[in-house]
Amino acid sequence: MKQRVCFVNAPYDGPIAGIWNDVFPPLTILSLAAYVRRERPAIDVSIIDGLRIGPSKAMVEALASPARIFAVTYVSFNASTAYRFINSLKKARPEVIVIAGGTHVTSLENDAFEKSAVDWAAHGEAEETLVELLDLLDGGGDPAKILGLLYREDGRVARTPNRPLMEDINTLPFPARDMVNLRDYSGIYVAHHKHNQHILSGRGCVNNCWFCARTVWKRQKPWQRLRRPDNIVAELREMRDRYGVREYFDMGDEFNSSEKWATETATAIADANLGLDWQTFSRSTPVTDEMAAAMKASGCWLVHLGIESGNQATLNGIGKNITLEQARQAAAIYQRHGIKVVGLFMLFNAWEQDGQFMYEGVKESEQTLAFARSMLKEKLVDSITCSPAMPYPGGLLFDAAMRHSIIPKEKFDDWGIWDHAWNSVMTLPGITMAGKWRVKLKGIWIQSWSLIFSRHLNFSHAIWGRGLGMFKMVFGSMVDGFLKITGKKPSRHFGRYLASFED
Ligand code: SF4
């Protein structure tokens, strides 16, 4: 019988659903699908982007799918909806086999097995594990021999050792973008062109900031593998010529981890004369004139600069390995070369030092906002974003927060509140609700106005593309505020947004 595999990007119905869940196509499953298509051409491969279409439509499509194997990927914030999806699917179609994968699975290996009817899971980099598992499901074999696998055995979760990371990621096929309608995705609204897409120019990062959860890449060395410039150019050319893409966001971590590679890559993109605008993430070091000039010449117009805090002690504590002065200099260099800068900041940063749980209070968070404002005034950054530090599973901060019991038990009831909006799942001793709200409102105010006046916000795109989601969130918060004041229980869809603001 022909093997049919359906890749599912797990749905999400939490507080910020509708705001960004259809911004970009699901690169993770498109990459996996491309790999399976190449390695096992006889397998019939299909895609359900549950994140874009929502839980109900995703279930309708899954029930109608001829696939017998479902490979479901998710991160922490959509883990609970993934479990609900898996459980409903297995109940309606007990014959299907469900395989889970993604960063949440790798960070908390037993979670899916405890909370869902999942059959198998891949921990770590999944391409090769998945193909070997599909062979086993087709022809039999010993699962204990497949590296990177989790499965049920004798009432417990069996785990095989970590799979070594792929040595050469240039050999991977480009994501199977042909399996989705790229026009279904809005693209990011801070962009020159509406039709913008994203790529990954590498896997992993050489740094290890406390708040960052790049679990899959931090378990083994090398922590970072960068693609060859010509390989990146080939994918960009395909995106332009085959899909009509005019702008892209390189979401690799982070473009300037290696200044030499960044300069060479930007030069190769410029030499290819693709005519694409692009933006990317940047650390504050290393940033040089030569690198920034090459980036500008290749079409880079915006960098999202990781600054995180306006306090040097915090930057030292969270392992950012930069100084405030280096952040200012990096922004100045980009500006000098005509590249706009979004400053990325976090509030209520936390870390562990000499066995003690350390964190920024209201005063330190306000200092960060003051630092952000000074960079705006001096035109070092064009806009900023800020949000409270989130201890994502897999990161150093999560482990420390668990050791010090900083995350209340009820925060684990639904992973939906572990999004990256204004939620904070940590209860930091001594921080009052009033103080927390003051910082949050100040942050939202500065962020909003800096974005509006930065003139790099694509207004029509933002309103038509994201307006409905924003309306839902704002309206939902108001409804829940009213329900809370009147002593009623917040609604399921809107309640978690407000609930997440509580101490
Ligand atoms: S925050 Fe950026 S620099 Fe730090 S570990 Fe994560 S990707 Fe690397």
Coordinates of C-alpha atoms and ligand atoms in Angstrom, one line a residue:
M1 CA 0.0 0.0 0.0
K2 CA 1.3 3.5 -0.9
Q3 CA 2.6 5.4 2.1
R4 CA 0.8 8.7 2.6
V5 CA 2.2 11.2 5.0
C6 CA 0.5 14.5 6.0
F7 CA 2.7 17.1 7.6
V8 CA 0.7 19.3 10.1
N9 CA 1.8 22.7 11.4
A10 CA -0.1 22.5 14.7
P11 CA -3.0 25.0 15.1
Y12 CA -3.2 27.6 17.8
D13 CA -6.2 29.4 19.3
G14 CA -4.6 31.3 22.1
P15 CA -4.5 35.0 23.0
I16 CA -2.6 36.2 19.9
A17 CA -4.2 34.0 17.3
G18 CA -4.9 35.9 14.2
I19 CA -2.1 38.4 14.7
W20 CA 0.8 36.6 13.1
N21 CA -0.1 33.0 12.5
D22 CA -0.4 33.5 8.8
V23 CA 2.5 35.8 8.3
F24 CA 4.9 33.3 6.8
P25 CA 4.5 29.7 5.4
P26 CA 5.6 26.9 7.8
L27 CA 9.2 26.5 6.8
T28 CA 9.8 23.6 9.2
I29 CA 7.3 21.3 7.6
L30 CA 8.0 22.5 4.1
S31 CA 11.7 21.6 4.6
L32 CA 10.8 18.2 6.1
A33 CA 8.3 17.6 3.2
A34 CA 11.0 18.5 0.6
Y35 CA 13.4 16.1 2.3
V36 CA 11.0 13.2 2.4
R37 CA 10.0 13.9 -1.2
R38 CA 13.6 13.7 -2.3
E39 CA 14.6 10.7 -0.2
R40 CA 11.5 8.6 -0.7
P41 CA 9.8 9.8 -3.9
A42 CA 7.2 6.9 -3.7
I43 CA 5.7 8.5 -0.6
D44 CA 2.7 10.7 -1.1
V45 CA 3.3 13.9 0.9
S46 CA 0.7 16.5 1.8
I47 CA 0.5 19.6 4.1
I48 CA -2.0 21.1 6.5
D49 CA -1.0 24.5 7.9
G50 CA -3.2 24.4 11.0
L51 CA -1.5 27.5 12.3
R52 CA -2.9 29.5 9.4
I53 CA -6.4 27.9 9.0
G54 CA -7.1 27.3 12.7
P55 CA -8.1 24.2 14.8
S56 CA -11.5 23.5 13.3
K57 CA -10.5 23.7 9.6
A58 CA -7.3 21.8 10.3
M59 CA -9.3 18.9 11.8
V60 CA -11.8 18.9 8.9
E61 CA -8.8 18.6 6.5
A62 CA -7.1 15.9 8.6
L63 CA -10.3 13.8 8.7
A64 CA -10.7 14.1 5.0
S65 CA -7.0 13.3 4.3
P66 CA -6.1 9.9 2.7
A67 CA -2.9 10.0 4.8
R68 CA -2.4 7.3 7.4
I69 CA 0.6 9.0 9.0
F70 CA 0.5 12.5 10.4
A71 CA 3.7 14.3 11.3
V72 CA 2.7 17.2 13.6
T73 CA 5.2 19.9 14.5
Y74 CA 4.8 22.6 17.1
V75 CA 6.6 24.9 19.5
S76 CA 5.7 25.7 23.1
F77 CA 2.9 28.2 22.5
N78 CA 0.9 25.8 20.3
A79 CA 1.7 22.6 22.2
S80 CA -1.6 22.4 23.9
T81 CA -3.6 22.9 20.7
A82 CA -1.3 20.3 19.1
Y83 CA -2.3 17.8 21.8
R84 CA -6.0 18.6 21.4
F85 CA -5.6 18.1 17.6
I86 CA -3.8 14.8 18.1
N87 CA -6.3 13.5 20.6
S88 CA -9.3 14.4 18.5
L89 CA -7.7 12.9 15.4
K90 CA -6.8 9.7 17.1
K91 CA -10.3 9.4 18.5
A92 CA -12.0 9.9 15.2
R93 CA -9.5 7.9 13.2
P94 CA -7.9 5.3 15.6
E95 CA -6.0 3.7 12.7
V96 CA -3.7 6.7 12.0
I97 CA -0.2 7.0 13.3
V98 CA 0.9 10.3 14.8
I99 CA 4.6 11.5 14.9
A100 CA 5.4 14.7 16.9
G101 CA 8.4 16.9 16.3
G102 CA 9.7 20.4 16.9
T103 CA 11.5 22.4 19.6
H104 CA 8.9 21.7 22.3
V105 CA 9.3 18.0 21.9
T106 CA 13.1 18.3 22.1
S107 CA 12.9 20.5 25.2
L108 CA 10.3 18.5 27.1
E109 CA 10.5 15.0 25.7
N110 CA 7.7 13.4 27.8
D111 CA 5.2 16.2 27.5
A112 CA 3.5 15.0 24.3
F113 CA 3.3 11.4 25.6
E114 CA 1.8 12.4 28.9
K115 CA -0.8 14.8 27.4
S116 CA -1.7 13.3 24.0
A117 CA -2.1 10.0 22.2
V118 CA 1.0 10.6 20.1
D119 CA 2.7 7.4 18.9
W120 CA 6.2 8.5 18.1
A121 CA 8.3 11.7 18.4
A122 CA 11.6 12.9 16.9
H123 CA 13.9 14.8 19.3
G124 CA 16.6 17.0 17.7
E125 CA 17.1 17.5 14.0
A126 CA 14.3 15.5 12.5
E127 CA 15.0 14.9 8.7
E128 CA 16.9 11.7 8.9
T129 CA 15.1 10.4 11.9
L130 CA 11.8 10.8 10.1
V131 CA 12.8 9.0 7.0
E132 CA 14.2 6.1 9.0
L133 CA 11.0 6.0 11.0
L134 CA 8.8 6.0 7.8
D135 CA 10.9 3.1 6.5
L136 CA 10.3 1.2 9.8
L137 CA 6.5 1.9 9.6
D138 CA 6.5 0.6 6.1
G139 CA 8.7 -2.5 6.4
G140 CA 9.2 -3.1 10.1
G141 CA 12.4 -3.0 12.1
D142 CA 13.8 -2.2 15.5
P143 CA 13.0 1.4 16.7
A144 CA 15.9 1.2 19.2
K145 CA 18.2 1.4 16.2
I146 CA 16.8 4.8 15.1
L147 CA 18.7 7.7 16.6
G148 CA 16.7 10.7 17.9
L149 CA 13.5 8.8 18.5
L150 CA 10.9 8.7 21.3
Y151 CA 8.2 6.1 21.5
R152 CA 6.0 4.2 23.9
E153 CA 7.3 0.9 25.2
D154 CA 6.1 -1.2 28.2
G155 CA 4.1 1.8 29.6
R156 CA 7.0 4.2 29.5
V157 CA 8.6 6.5 27.0
A158 CA 11.7 4.9 25.4
R159 CA 14.4 7.3 24.1
T160 CA 17.2 6.6 21.7
P161 CA 20.4 8.6 21.8
N162 CA 20.8 12.0 20.1
R163 CA 21.4 11.9 16.4
P164 CA 24.5 13.7 15.3
L165 CA 23.7 16.9 13.5
M166 CA 23.9 16.9 9.7
E167 CA 27.4 18.0 8.7
D168 CA 26.5 19.8 5.5
I169 CA 23.2 21.6 5.5
N170 CA 23.9 22.8 1.9
T171 CA 22.9 19.3 0.7
L172 CA 19.3 19.8 2.0
P173 CA 16.6 20.6 -0.6
F174 CA 15.0 24.0 -0.5
P175 CA 11.7 24.1 1.4
A176 CA 8.8 22.8 -0.7
R177 CA 7.1 26.2 -1.1
D178 CA 5.2 24.7 -4.0
M179 CA 3.0 22.8 -1.5
V180 CA 1.3 26.0 -0.2
N181 CA -0.1 29.0 -1.9
L182 CA 2.4 31.7 -0.9
R183 CA -0.2 34.4 -1.5
D184 CA -2.2 33.0 1.5
Y185 CA 0.5 34.5 3.7
S186 CA 0.5 38.1 4.5
G187 CA 4.2 38.6 4.9
I188 CA 5.6 40.9 7.6
Y189 CA 4.1 44.3 7.7
V190 CA 7.3 46.2 8.3
A191 CA 8.4 45.7 4.7
H192 CA 8.8 47.4 1.4
H193 CA 6.8 44.9 -0.5
K194 CA 3.6 43.0 0.4
H195 CA 4.8 39.8 -1.1
N196 CA 7.7 39.0 1.2
Q197 CA 8.8 35.6 2.4
H198 CA 11.5 34.3 4.8
I199 CA 14.5 32.0 4.6
L200 CA 17.0 30.5 7.0
S201 CA 20.6 31.1 6.1
G202 CA 21.9 28.8 8.8
R203 CA 20.9 26.6 11.7
G204 CA 21.8 27.5 15.3
C205 CA 23.8 30.2 16.9
V206 CA 27.2 30.4 18.5
N207 CA 26.0 32.3 21.5
N208 CA 24.0 31.1 24.5
C209 CA 21.8 33.9 25.9
W210 CA 19.8 32.9 28.9
F211 CA 16.4 33.7 27.5
C212 CA 16.9 32.1 24.1
A213 CA 15.6 28.6 23.5
R214 CA 17.4 27.2 20.5
T215 CA 17.3 23.7 22.0
V216 CA 17.6 21.7 18.9
W217 CA 20.9 23.3 18.2
K218 CA 22.4 23.6 21.7
R219 CA 22.5 19.9 22.6
Q220 CA 25.4 19.2 20.3
K221 CA 28.3 20.9 18.7
P222 CA 28.7 22.7 16.4
W223 CA 26.1 25.1 17.8
Q224 CA 25.9 26.8 14.4
R225 CA 26.1 25.6 10.8
L226 CA 26.0 28.3 8.2
R227 CA 25.0 27.7 4.5
R228 CA 27.3 28.5 1.7
P229 CA 26.6 31.9 0.1
D230 CA 26.0 30.3 -3.4
N231 CA 23.5 27.9 -1.8
I232 CA 21.6 30.9 -0.3
V233 CA 21.7 32.8 -3.6
A234 CA 20.2 29.8 -5.4
E235 CA 17.3 29.6 -3.0
L236 CA 16.7 33.4 -3.3
R237 CA 16.8 33.1 -7.1
E238 CA 14.2 30.3 -6.9
M239 CA 12.0 32.4 -4.6
R240 CA 12.1 35.4 -7.0
D241 CA 11.8 33.5 -10.4
R242 CA 9.4 30.8 -9.4
Y243 CA 7.3 32.4 -6.7
G244 CA 7.5 36.1 -7.6
V245 CA 9.0 37.1 -4.2
R246 CA 10.3 40.6 -4.0
E247 CA 11.5 40.8 -0.5
Y248 CA 12.6 38.4 2.2
F249 CA 13.5 38.2 5.9
D250 CA 16.5 36.1 6.7
M251 CA 15.6 34.6 10.1
G252 CA 18.9 32.8 10.7
D253 CA 20.4 33.2 14.2
E254 CA 22.0 35.6 13.6
F255 CA 23.2 37.1 10.3
N256 CA 26.4 38.6 11.7
S257 CA 27.5 35.7 14.1
S258 CA 30.5 35.6 11.8
E259 CA 31.4 38.9 10.3
K260 CA 33.5 37.2 7.6
W261 CA 30.6 34.9 6.5
A262 CA 28.1 37.8 6.7
T263 CA 30.3 40.0 4.4
E264 CA 30.9 37.2 1.9
T265 CA 27.2 36.2 1.9
A266 CA 26.1 39.8 1.4
T267 CA 28.7 40.3 -1.4
A268 CA 27.5 37.1 -3.2
I269 CA 23.9 38.3 -3.0
A270 CA 24.9 41.7 -4.3
D271 CA 26.9 40.1 -7.2
A272 CA 23.9 38.0 -8.1
N273 CA 22.0 41.2 -8.7
L274 CA 18.7 39.7 -7.6
G275 CA 17.0 43.0 -6.9
L276 CA 15.5 41.8 -3.7
D277 CA 15.0 43.9 -0.6
W278 CA 15.7 42.1 2.7
Q279 CA 16.0 42.4 6.4
T280 CA 17.5 40.2 9.1
F281 CA 18.4 39.8 12.8
S282 CA 21.7 41.2 14.0
R283 CA 23.8 41.0 17.1
S284 CA 25.5 44.2 18.3
T285 CA 28.9 42.5 17.7
P286 CA 30.5 42.1 15.4
V287 CA 29.3 45.0 13.2
T288 CA 31.8 46.6 10.9
D289 CA 31.6 49.2 8.1
E290 CA 32.7 46.7 5.5
M291 CA 30.0 44.3 6.5
A292 CA 27.3 46.9 6.7
A293 CA 28.3 48.3 3.3
A294 CA 28.1 44.9 1.7
M295 CA 24.7 44.3 3.3
K296 CA 23.4 47.6 2.0
A297 CA 24.7 46.9 -1.5
S298 CA 22.9 43.6 -1.5
G299 CA 19.5 45.1 -0.7
C300 CA 19.4 44.9 3.1
W301 CA 17.3 47.9 4.3
L302 CA 16.5 46.9 7.9
V303 CA 18.1 45.0 10.8
H304 CA 16.5 43.9 14.0
L305 CA 19.3 44.6 16.5
G306 CA 19.3 42.5 19.7
I307 CA 20.0 44.9 22.6
E308 CA 17.7 43.4 25.2
S309 CA 18.5 45.6 28.2
G310 CA 19.6 49.2 29.1
N311 CA 21.5 47.8 32.1
Q312 CA 25.1 46.6 31.7
A313 CA 24.8 44.3 34.8
T314 CA 21.8 42.6 33.1
L315 CA 23.6 42.2 29.8
N316 CA 26.4 40.5 31.7
G317 CA 24.0 38.3 33.6
I318 CA 22.0 37.1 30.7
G319 CA 25.1 36.1 28.7
K320 CA 24.5 38.6 25.9
N321 CA 28.2 39.3 25.7
I322 CA 27.8 42.9 24.6
T323 CA 28.2 46.4 26.2
L324 CA 25.7 49.2 25.9
E325 CA 28.3 51.2 24.0
Q326 CA 28.7 48.3 21.5
A327 CA 25.0 48.4 20.9
R328 CA 25.1 52.1 20.2
Q329 CA 28.1 51.8 17.9
A330 CA 26.5 48.9 16.0
A331 CA 23.3 50.9 15.4
A332 CA 25.4 53.9 14.3
I333 CA 27.3 51.9 11.8
Y334 CA 24.1 50.5 10.2
Q335 CA 22.6 54.0 10.1
R336 CA 25.7 55.4 8.5
H337 CA 25.3 52.9 5.6
G338 CA 21.6 53.7 5.2
I339 CA 20.2 50.6 6.9
K340 CA 17.3 51.2 9.3
V341 CA 17.4 49.7 12.8
V342 CA 14.7 48.2 15.0
G343 CA 16.0 47.9 18.6
L344 CA 14.9 44.7 20.3
F345 CA 14.5 45.1 24.0
M346 CA 13.2 42.9 26.9
L347 CA 11.8 43.8 30.2
F348 CA 12.1 42.0 33.5
N349 CA 15.1 40.1 32.3
A350 CA 16.2 37.2 34.6
W351 CA 19.1 34.9 35.1
E352 CA 20.9 32.9 37.7
Q353 CA 24.1 34.0 39.4
D354 CA 26.0 32.1 42.1
G355 CA 23.0 29.9 42.7
Q356 CA 20.7 32.9 43.1
F357 CA 17.8 33.8 40.9
M358 CA 18.4 37.4 39.7
Y359 CA 15.9 39.6 37.8
E360 CA 15.2 43.1 36.7
G361 CA 12.6 44.9 38.7
V362 CA 10.4 47.9 37.7
K363 CA 13.3 50.3 38.2
E364 CA 15.7 48.4 35.9
S365 CA 13.0 47.8 33.3
E366 CA 12.2 51.5 33.2
Q367 CA 15.9 52.2 32.8
T368 CA 15.8 49.9 29.7
L369 CA 12.9 51.9 28.3
A370 CA 14.8 55.2 29.0
F371 CA 17.8 53.7 27.2
A372 CA 15.6 52.8 24.2
R373 CA 14.1 56.3 24.2
S374 CA 17.6 57.8 24.2
M375 CA 18.5 55.7 21.2
L376 CA 15.4 56.8 19.4
K377 CA 16.1 60.4 20.1
E378 CA 19.6 60.2 18.8
K379 CA 18.2 58.4 15.7
L380 CA 20.4 55.4 16.4
V381 CA 17.3 53.2 16.1
D382 CA 14.2 54.0 14.0
S383 CA 11.8 52.0 16.1
I384 CA 11.8 49.5 19.0
T385 CA 10.0 46.5 20.2
C386 CA 9.9 45.3 23.8
S387 CA 8.3 42.5 25.8
P388 CA 8.8 40.7 29.1
A389 CA 11.4 38.0 29.2
M390 CA 9.9 34.6 28.5
P391 CA 11.5 31.4 30.0
Y392 CA 10.9 29.2 26.9
P393 CA 11.4 25.5 27.6
G394 CA 14.9 24.5 26.4
G395 CA 16.6 27.8 27.5
L396 CA 18.8 28.4 30.4
L397 CA 16.3 30.7 31.9
F398 CA 13.6 28.0 31.9
D399 CA 15.8 25.6 33.8
A400 CA 16.7 28.3 36.4
A401 CA 13.1 29.4 36.8
M402 CA 12.1 25.8 37.4
R403 CA 15.0 25.3 39.9
H404 CA 13.8 28.4 41.9
S405 CA 10.0 27.7 41.5
I406 CA 9.4 31.0 39.7
I407 CA 6.7 29.6 37.4
P408 CA 3.4 28.9 39.1
K409 CA 2.1 25.4 38.4
E410 CA -1.1 26.6 36.7
K411 CA 1.0 28.2 34.0
F412 CA 1.6 24.7 32.7
D413 CA -2.1 23.9 32.3
D414 CA -2.2 25.5 28.8
W415 CA 0.9 26.2 26.8
G416 CA -1.2 28.8 24.9
I417 CA -0.2 31.6 27.2
W418 CA 3.5 30.9 26.5
D419 CA 3.4 33.1 23.5
H420 CA 5.7 36.0 22.8
A421 CA 3.3 38.8 23.3
W422 CA 3.0 40.7 26.6
N423 CA 2.6 37.6 28.6
S424 CA 4.9 36.8 31.5
V425 CA 4.6 33.3 33.0
M426 CA 7.2 34.1 35.8
T427 CA 6.1 35.3 39.2
L428 CA 8.9 37.6 40.2
P429 CA 8.9 38.3 44.0
G430 CA 8.3 41.9 45.0
I431 CA 7.0 43.1 41.7
T432 CA 3.5 44.6 42.1
M433 CA 0.7 44.5 39.5
A434 CA 0.8 48.3 39.4
G435 CA 4.5 48.4 38.7
K436 CA 4.2 45.7 36.1
W437 CA 1.4 47.4 34.3
R438 CA 3.2 50.8 34.4
V439 CA 6.2 49.3 32.7
K440 CA 4.1 47.4 30.2
L441 CA 2.0 50.4 29.2
K442 CA 5.1 52.6 28.9
G443 CA 6.7 49.9 26.7
I444 CA 3.6 49.5 24.5
W445 CA 3.4 53.3 24.2
I446 CA 7.0 53.8 23.1
Q447 CA 6.9 50.8 20.8
S448 CA 3.7 51.9 19.1
W449 CA 4.8 55.5 18.5
S450 CA 8.3 54.6 17.4
L451 CA 6.8 52.2 14.8
I452 CA 4.3 54.7 13.5
F453 CA 6.9 57.5 13.2
S454 CA 9.6 55.3 11.9
R455 CA 8.0 55.4 8.5
H456 CA 9.0 51.8 7.8
L457 CA 5.6 50.4 8.8
N458 CA 3.5 49.4 5.7
F459 CA 0.2 50.9 7.0
S460 CA -2.2 49.4 4.4
H461 CA -0.5 46.1 4.7
A462 CA -0.7 46.2 8.6
I463 CA -4.4 47.2 8.6
W464 CA -5.7 44.8 6.0
G465 CA -3.3 42.0 6.8
R466 CA -3.4 42.1 10.6
G467 CA -6.2 44.4 11.5
L468 CA -8.7 41.7 12.3
G469 CA -6.4 39.9 14.6
M470 CA -5.5 43.1 16.4
F471 CA -9.2 43.9 16.8
K472 CA -9.9 40.5 18.2
M473 CA -7.1 40.9 20.8
V474 CA -8.0 44.5 21.8
F475 CA -11.7 43.7 21.9
G476 CA -11.1 40.5 23.7
S477 CA -9.1 42.2 26.4
M478 CA -11.8 44.8 26.9
V479 CA -14.5 42.0 27.2
D480 CA -12.4 40.2 29.7
G481 CA -11.6 43.3 31.6
F482 CA -15.4 43.9 32.0
L483 CA -16.0 40.2 32.9
K484 CA -13.3 40.4 35.5
I485 CA -14.5 43.6 37.1
T486 CA -18.0 42.2 37.3
G487 CA -16.6 39.0 38.9
K488 CA -17.4 36.7 36.0
K489 CA -15.1 34.1 34.4
P490 CA -13.2 35.3 31.3
S491 CA -14.1 33.6 28.1
R492 CA -11.9 30.8 26.8
H493 CA -10.6 32.6 23.8
F494 CA -10.0 35.9 25.3
G495 CA -9.5 35.0 29.0
R496 CA -6.0 33.8 28.7
Y497 CA -4.7 37.1 27.4
L498 CA -5.8 39.0 30.4
A499 CA -5.1 36.2 32.8
S500 CA -1.5 36.2 31.7
F501 CA -1.1 39.7 33.1
E502 CA -1.8 38.6 36.6
D503 CA 0.8 38.1 39.3
Ligands
SF4_1 S1 19.4 35.6 21.4 FE1 20.4 35.7 19.4 S2 22.6 35.8 19.9 FE2 21.5 35.0 21.8 S3 21.6 32.8 21.7 FE3 19.6 33.5 20.8 S4 20.0 33.6 18.6 FE4 22.0 33.6 19.6

